[in-house]
Coordinates of C-alpha atoms in Angstrom, one line a residue:
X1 CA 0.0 0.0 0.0
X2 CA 2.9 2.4 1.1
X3 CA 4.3 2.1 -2.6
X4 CA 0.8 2.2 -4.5
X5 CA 0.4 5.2 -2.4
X6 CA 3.6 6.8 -3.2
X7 CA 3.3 5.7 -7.4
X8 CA 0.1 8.2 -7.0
X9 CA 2.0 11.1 -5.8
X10 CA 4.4 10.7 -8.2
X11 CA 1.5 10.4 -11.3
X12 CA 0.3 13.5 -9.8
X13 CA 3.6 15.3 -9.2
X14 CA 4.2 14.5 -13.0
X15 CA 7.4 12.2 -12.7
X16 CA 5.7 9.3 -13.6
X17 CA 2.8 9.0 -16.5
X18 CA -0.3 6.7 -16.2
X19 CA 1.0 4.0 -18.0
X20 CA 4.2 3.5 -16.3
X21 CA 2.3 3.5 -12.8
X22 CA 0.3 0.9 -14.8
X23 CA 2.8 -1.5 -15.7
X24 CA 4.8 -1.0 -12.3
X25 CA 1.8 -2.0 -10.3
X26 CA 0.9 -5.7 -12.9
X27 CA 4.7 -6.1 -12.1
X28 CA 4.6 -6.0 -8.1
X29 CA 1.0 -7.4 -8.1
X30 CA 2.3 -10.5 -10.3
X31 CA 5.6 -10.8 -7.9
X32 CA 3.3 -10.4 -4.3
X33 CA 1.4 -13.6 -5.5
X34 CA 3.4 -17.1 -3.9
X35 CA 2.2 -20.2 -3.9
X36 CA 0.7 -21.4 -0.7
X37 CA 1.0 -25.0 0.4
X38 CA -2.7 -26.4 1.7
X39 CA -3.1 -26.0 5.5
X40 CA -4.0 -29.9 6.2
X41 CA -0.6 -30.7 4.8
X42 CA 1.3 -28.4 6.7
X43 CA -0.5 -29.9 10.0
X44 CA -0.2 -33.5 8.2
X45 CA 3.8 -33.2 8.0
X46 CA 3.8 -31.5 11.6
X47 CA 2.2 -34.1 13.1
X48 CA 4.3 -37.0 11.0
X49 CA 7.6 -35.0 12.7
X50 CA 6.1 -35.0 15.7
X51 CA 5.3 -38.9 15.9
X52 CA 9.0 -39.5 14.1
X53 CA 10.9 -37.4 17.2
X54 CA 8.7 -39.2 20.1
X55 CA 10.0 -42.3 19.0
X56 CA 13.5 -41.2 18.3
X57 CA 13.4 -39.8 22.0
X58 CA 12.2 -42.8 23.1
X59 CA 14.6 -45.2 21.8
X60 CA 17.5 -43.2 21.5
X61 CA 19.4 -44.8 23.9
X62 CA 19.3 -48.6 22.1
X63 CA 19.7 -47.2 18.7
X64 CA 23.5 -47.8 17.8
X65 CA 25.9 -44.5 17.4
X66 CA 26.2 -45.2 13.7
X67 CA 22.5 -45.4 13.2
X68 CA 21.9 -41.7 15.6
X69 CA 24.9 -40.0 13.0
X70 CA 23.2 -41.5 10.2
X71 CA 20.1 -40.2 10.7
X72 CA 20.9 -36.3 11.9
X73 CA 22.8 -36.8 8.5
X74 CA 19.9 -37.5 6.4
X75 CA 17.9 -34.8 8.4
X76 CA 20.2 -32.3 7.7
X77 CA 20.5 -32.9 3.9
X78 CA 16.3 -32.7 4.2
X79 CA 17.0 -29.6 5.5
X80 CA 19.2 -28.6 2.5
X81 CA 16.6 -30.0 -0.1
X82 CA 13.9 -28.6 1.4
X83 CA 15.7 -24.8 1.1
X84 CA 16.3 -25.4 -2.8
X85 CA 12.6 -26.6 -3.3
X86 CA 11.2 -23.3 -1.0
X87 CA 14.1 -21.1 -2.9
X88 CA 12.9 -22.2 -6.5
X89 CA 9.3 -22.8 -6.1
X90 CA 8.9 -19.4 -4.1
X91 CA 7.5 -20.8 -0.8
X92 CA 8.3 -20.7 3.2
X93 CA 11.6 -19.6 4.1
X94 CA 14.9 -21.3 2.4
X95 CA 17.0 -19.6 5.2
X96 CA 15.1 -20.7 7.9
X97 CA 15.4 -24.7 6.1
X98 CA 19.8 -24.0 5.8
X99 CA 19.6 -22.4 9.4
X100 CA 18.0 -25.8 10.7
X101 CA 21.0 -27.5 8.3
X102 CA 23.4 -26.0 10.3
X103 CA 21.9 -26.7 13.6
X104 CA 21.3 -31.0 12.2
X105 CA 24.9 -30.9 11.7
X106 CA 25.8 -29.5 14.6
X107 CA 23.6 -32.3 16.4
X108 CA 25.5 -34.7 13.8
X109 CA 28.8 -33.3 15.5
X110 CA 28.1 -33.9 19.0
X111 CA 26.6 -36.9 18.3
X112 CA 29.8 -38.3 17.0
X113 CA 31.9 -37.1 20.1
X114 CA 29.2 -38.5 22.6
X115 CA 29.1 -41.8 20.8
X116 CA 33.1 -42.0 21.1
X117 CA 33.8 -41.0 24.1
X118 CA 35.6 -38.1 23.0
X119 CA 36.0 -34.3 24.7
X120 CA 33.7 -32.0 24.1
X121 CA 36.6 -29.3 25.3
X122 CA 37.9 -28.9 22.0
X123 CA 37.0 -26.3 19.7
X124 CA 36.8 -28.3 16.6
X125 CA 32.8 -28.2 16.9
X126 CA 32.8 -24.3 16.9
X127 CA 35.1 -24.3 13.9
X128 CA 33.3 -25.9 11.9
X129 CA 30.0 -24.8 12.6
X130 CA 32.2 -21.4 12.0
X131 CA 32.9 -21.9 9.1
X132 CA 30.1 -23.4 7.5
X133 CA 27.7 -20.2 8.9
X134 CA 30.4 -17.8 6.7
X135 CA 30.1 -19.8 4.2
X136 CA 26.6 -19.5 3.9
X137 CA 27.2 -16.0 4.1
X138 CA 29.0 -15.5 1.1
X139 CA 26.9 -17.6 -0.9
X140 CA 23.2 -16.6 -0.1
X141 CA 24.3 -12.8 1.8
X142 CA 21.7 -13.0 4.2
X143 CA 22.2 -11.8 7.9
X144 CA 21.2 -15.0 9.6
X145 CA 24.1 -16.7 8.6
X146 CA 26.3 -13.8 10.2
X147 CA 24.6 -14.7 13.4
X148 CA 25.2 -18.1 13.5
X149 CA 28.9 -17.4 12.5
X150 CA 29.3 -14.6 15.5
X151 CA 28.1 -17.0 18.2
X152 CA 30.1 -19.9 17.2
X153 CA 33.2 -17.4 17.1
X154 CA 32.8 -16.8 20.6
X155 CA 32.1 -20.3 21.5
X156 CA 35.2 -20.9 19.8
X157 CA 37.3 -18.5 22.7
X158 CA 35.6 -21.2 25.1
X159 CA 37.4 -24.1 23.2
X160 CA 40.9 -22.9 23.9
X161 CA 40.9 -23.4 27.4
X162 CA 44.5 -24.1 28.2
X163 CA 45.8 -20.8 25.9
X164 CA 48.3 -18.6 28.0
X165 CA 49.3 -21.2 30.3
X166 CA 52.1 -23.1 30.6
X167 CA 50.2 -26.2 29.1
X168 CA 49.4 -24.1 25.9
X169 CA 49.6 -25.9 22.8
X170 CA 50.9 -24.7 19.4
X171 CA 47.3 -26.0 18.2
X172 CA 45.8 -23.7 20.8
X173 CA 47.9 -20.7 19.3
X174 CA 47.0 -22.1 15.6
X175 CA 43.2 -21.9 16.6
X176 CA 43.8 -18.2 18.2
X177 CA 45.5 -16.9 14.8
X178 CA 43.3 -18.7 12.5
X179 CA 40.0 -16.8 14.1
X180 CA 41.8 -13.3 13.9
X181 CA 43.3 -13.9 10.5
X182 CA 39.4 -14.8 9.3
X183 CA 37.9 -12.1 11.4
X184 CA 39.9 -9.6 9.8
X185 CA 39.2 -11.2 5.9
X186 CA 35.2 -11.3 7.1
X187 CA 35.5 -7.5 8.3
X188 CA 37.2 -6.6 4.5
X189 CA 35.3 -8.8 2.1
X190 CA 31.9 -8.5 3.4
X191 CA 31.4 -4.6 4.0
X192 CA 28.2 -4.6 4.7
X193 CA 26.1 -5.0 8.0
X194 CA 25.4 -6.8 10.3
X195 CA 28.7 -8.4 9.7
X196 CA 31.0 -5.4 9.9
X197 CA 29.6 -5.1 13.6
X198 CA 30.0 -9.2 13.8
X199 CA 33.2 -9.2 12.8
X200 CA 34.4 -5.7 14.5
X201 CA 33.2 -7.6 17.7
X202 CA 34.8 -11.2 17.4
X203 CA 38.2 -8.8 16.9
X204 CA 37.3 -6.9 20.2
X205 CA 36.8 -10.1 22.0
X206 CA 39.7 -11.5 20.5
X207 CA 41.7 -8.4 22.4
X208 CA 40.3 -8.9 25.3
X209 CA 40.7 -12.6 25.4
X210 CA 44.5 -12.9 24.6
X211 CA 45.6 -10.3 27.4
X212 CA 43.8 -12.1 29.9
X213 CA 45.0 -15.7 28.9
X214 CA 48.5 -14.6 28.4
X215 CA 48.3 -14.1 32.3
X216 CA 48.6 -9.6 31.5
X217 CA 48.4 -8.3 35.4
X218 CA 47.3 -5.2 34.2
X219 CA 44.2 -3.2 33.6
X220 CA 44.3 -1.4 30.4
X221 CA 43.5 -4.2 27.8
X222 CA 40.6 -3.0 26.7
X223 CA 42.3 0.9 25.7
X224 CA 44.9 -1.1 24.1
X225 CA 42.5 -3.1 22.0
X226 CA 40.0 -0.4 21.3
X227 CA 43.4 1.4 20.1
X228 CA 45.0 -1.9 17.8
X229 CA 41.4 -1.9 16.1
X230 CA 41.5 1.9 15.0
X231 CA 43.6 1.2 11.8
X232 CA 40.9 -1.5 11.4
X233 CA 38.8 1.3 9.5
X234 CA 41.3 1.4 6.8
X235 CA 39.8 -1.5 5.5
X236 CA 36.5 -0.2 4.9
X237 CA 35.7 1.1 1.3
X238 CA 32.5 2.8 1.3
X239 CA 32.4 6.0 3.5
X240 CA 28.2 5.6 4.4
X241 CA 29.5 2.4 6.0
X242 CA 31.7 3.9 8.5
X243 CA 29.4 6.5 10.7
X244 CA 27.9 3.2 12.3
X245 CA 31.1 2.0 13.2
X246 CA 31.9 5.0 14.7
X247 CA 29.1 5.0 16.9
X248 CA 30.5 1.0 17.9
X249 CA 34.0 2.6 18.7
X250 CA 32.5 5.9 20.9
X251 CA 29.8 2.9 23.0
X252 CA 32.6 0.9 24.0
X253 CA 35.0 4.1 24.6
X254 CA 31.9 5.2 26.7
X255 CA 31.1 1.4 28.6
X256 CA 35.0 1.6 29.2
X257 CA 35.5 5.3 30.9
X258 CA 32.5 4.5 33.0
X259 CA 33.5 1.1 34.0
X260 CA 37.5 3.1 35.1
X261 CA 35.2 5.4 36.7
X262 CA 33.9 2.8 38.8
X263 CA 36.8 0.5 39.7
X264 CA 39.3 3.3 40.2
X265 CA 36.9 5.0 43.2
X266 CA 36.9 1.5 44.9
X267 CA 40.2 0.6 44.2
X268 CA 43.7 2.3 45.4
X269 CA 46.4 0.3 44.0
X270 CA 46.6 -1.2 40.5
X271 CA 48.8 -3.5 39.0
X272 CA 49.8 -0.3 36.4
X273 CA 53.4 0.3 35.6
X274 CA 54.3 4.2 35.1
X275 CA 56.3 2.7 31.9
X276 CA 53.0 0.9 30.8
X277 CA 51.2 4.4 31.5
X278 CA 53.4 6.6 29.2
X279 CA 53.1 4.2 26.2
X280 CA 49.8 4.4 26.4
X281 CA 49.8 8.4 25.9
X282 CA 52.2 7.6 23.4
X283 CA 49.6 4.7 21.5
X284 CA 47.1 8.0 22.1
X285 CA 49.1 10.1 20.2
X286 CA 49.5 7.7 17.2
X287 CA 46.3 6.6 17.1
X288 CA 45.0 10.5 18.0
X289 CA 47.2 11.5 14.9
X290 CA 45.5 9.1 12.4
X291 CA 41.7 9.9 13.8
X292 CA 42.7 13.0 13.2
X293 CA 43.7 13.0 9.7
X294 CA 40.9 10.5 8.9
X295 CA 38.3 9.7 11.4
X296 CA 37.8 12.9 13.3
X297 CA 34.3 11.8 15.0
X298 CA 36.4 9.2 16.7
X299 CA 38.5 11.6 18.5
X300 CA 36.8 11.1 21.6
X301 CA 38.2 7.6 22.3
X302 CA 41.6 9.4 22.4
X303 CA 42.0 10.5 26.1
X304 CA 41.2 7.1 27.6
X305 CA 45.3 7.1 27.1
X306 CA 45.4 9.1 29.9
X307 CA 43.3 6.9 32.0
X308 CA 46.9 5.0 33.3
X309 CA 48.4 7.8 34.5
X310 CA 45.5 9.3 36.1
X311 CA 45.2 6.2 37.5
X312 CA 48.3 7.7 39.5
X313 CA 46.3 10.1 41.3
X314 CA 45.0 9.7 44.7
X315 CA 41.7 10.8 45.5
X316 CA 40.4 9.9 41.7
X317 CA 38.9 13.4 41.1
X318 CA 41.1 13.7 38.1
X319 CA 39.6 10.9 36.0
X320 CA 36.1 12.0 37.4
X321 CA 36.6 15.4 35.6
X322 CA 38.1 13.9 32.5
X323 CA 35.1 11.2 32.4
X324 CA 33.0 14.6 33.4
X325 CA 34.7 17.0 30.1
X326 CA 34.5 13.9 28.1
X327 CA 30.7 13.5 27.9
X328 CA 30.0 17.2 28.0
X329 CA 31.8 18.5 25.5
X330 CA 30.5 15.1 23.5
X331 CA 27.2 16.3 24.2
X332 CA 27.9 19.9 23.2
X333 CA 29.6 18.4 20.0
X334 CA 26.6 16.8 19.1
X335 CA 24.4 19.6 19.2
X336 CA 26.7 22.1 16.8
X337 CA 26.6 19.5 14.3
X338 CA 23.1 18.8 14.0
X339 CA 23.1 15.2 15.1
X340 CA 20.4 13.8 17.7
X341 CA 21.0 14.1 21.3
X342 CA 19.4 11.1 23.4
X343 CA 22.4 8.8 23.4
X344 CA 25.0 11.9 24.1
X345 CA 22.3 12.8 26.6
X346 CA 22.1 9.6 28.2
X347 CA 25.8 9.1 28.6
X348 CA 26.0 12.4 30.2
X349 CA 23.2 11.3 33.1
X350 CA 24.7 8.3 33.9
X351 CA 28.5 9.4 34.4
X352 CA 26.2 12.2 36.5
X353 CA 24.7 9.6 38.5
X354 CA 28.1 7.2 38.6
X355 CA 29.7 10.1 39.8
X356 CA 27.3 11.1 42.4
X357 CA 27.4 7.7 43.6
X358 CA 30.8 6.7 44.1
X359 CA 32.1 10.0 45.2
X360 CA 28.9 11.8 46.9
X361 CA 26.9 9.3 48.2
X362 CA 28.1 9.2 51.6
X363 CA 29.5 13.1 51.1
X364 CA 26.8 15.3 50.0
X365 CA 23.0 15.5 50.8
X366 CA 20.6 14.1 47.6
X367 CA 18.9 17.2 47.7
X368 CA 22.2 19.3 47.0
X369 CA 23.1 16.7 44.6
X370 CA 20.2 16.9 43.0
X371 CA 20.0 20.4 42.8
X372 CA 23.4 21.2 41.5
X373 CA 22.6 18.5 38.6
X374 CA 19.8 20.6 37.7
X375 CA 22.2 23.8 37.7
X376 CA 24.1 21.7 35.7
X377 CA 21.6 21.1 33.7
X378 CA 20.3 24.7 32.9
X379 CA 23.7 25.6 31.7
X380 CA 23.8 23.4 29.2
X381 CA 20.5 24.2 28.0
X382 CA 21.9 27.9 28.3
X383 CA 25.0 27.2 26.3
X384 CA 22.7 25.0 23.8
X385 CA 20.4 27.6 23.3
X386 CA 23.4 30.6 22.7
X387 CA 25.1 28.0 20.2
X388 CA 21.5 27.3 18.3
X389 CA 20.6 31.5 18.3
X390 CA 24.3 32.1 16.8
X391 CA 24.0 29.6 13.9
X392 CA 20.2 30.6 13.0
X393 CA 22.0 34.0 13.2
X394 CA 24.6 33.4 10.7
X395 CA 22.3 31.6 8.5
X396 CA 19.8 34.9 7.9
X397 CA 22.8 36.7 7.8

């Protein structure tokens, strides 16, 4: 209705004459019609699938282990039949029959190990329902398939248990490599979303992972992998594609100060080096440089680098105030520029409220809080207001 509706307004604008809008709307009535299967054998087959898993459920445990393979094999090739029938003939959802593939095989795979007695530690099961899921991806391009690829990545993290310790294999480092190396060729060949976010996020995790399992004491891992995955954007060729991405860097630049915020008021000592401090400033600098040559939005990320050495400081108001300048002149940012305000806006609350809770709970009376927030408050609106009345200014001007 929403495009018959807008073919009319452009017949009467004059963009489009009568018998275009004509043939446009035999060509999207003749595509709307599918072919439905009858209702009594949808219920029939739903009730013969029923019937079939009651009695493998009830016999499972006498049927041999070759027999339970065998037959979550033929069920997953159903599965795969069934997709090329719906994809040709027009009807249900192909992606939802090569989604349950997946999963069949999956069951196939555990199946196997149960049946053998063999560990269900190993990531081999992740890999390969890994890879399968991307390679559905890049054949059919459809977002379902970069879902199932993201969660098994990260189950994949859970398969390398012994990684980092002194029992680490050169299979465990293999498996480690091998996920960032097809992370990074997932992030440049697919350049399209949600699989830019997918894998942006299996990187992240990656990060985060390897300084913790190679037994790192310290508590800046997360800057340093935010940082690592800055040139990351190099890869991306189509400029509309990068504003999201921006917003994924400045969330987990924001989830990150507010999280420093928090531990560093509870928390007096830190395993933090002054050494590992100043090269952080210094991986600020670099990575300040290149945002600022290329990515300027991202400039905000930068003074987490100065997190370790404020980390120095001993009553913590320092990296309140830089938290504090952070999200208001973010917010203020946002405003000259035009861009909408509710996520700068509710950043800026809750470092208010983390801030009023860590370091004025048991100082300052809620009503003074409260009221000095609202202060607070009418500034900004003040200083919004100035800033919006000088550029309407300049614009009659």
């Amino acid at each position: 209705m929403a495009r018959l509706t807008k073919l009319k307004e452009w017949q009467e604008a004059g963009l489009l004459d009568a018998e275009t809008v004509d043939r446009i709307e035999a060509y999207e009535h003749k595509h709307q019609v599918k072919k439905r299967t009858p209702l009594l054998l949808i219920v029939g087959l739903t009730f013969v699938g029923l019937a079939l898993l009651s009695f493998l459920a009830a016999n499972w445990q006498v049927i041999p282990a070759l027999v339970k393979i065998g037959l979550v094999l033929v069920i997953m090739i159903s599965c795969y039949v069934l997709a090329d029938i719906s994809e040709r003939r027009t009807i249900w959802n192909p992606v939802a029959f090569r989604i349950l593939g997946i999963l069949a095989l999956l069951g196939a795979l555990i199946v196997t190990v149960q049946s053998f007695h063999m560990s269900l530690e190993s990531s081999f099961i992740a890999w390969v329902i890994f890879l399968m899921a991307l390679g559905h991806f890049f054949v059919w391009r459809h977002a379902a398939y970069a879902v199932v690829a993201f969660l098994a990545g990260l189950n994949i993290f859970t398969g390398i248990g012994s990684f980092g310790s002194e029992y680490a294999t050169f299979l465990d480092w293999t498996s480690f490599v091998c996920l960032i190396l097809i992370s990074v060729a997932w992030f440049y060949f697919s350049q399209t979303f949600p699989s830019l976010i997918f894998s942006w996020l299996l990187l992240y995790f990656a990060g985060l992972e390897l300084f913790f399992l190679v037994s790192y004491e310290g508590i800046l891992w997360p800057i340093w992998t935010l940082f690592f995955l800055v040139p990351l954007l190099l890869l991306v060729r189509e400029e509309q594609k990068r504003p999201l991405l921006y917003a994924l860097y400045l969330v987990t630049a924001a989830i990150n100060s507010l999280i420093y915020l928090s531990v560093r008021a509870e928390t007096t000592t830190a395993p933090i080096s002054l050494v590992e401090a100043i090269l952080l400033v210094l991986a600020a600098a670099a990575v300040g440089s290149l945002i600022y040559v290329r990515y300027r939005p991202l400039l905000f990320i930068v003074p987490l680098g100065l997190v370790g050495l404020l980390w120095f400081e001993e009553q913590a108001i320092l990296m309140a105030i830089l938290v504090e300048v952070m999200a208001f002149v973010y917010l203020i940012e946002r405003e000259r520029t035009g861009h909408r305000l509710l996520i700068p806006f509710v950043y800026f609350i809750t470092v208010q409220l983390t801030v009023y809770f860590i370091y004025a709970w048991n100082r300052l009376n809620m009503s003074l809080f409260f009221l000095g927030g609202a202060l607070l408050v009418f500034l900004i609106a003040g200083v919004l207001w100035w800033m919006q009345r000088r550029r309407e200014g300049g614009q009659s001007a």
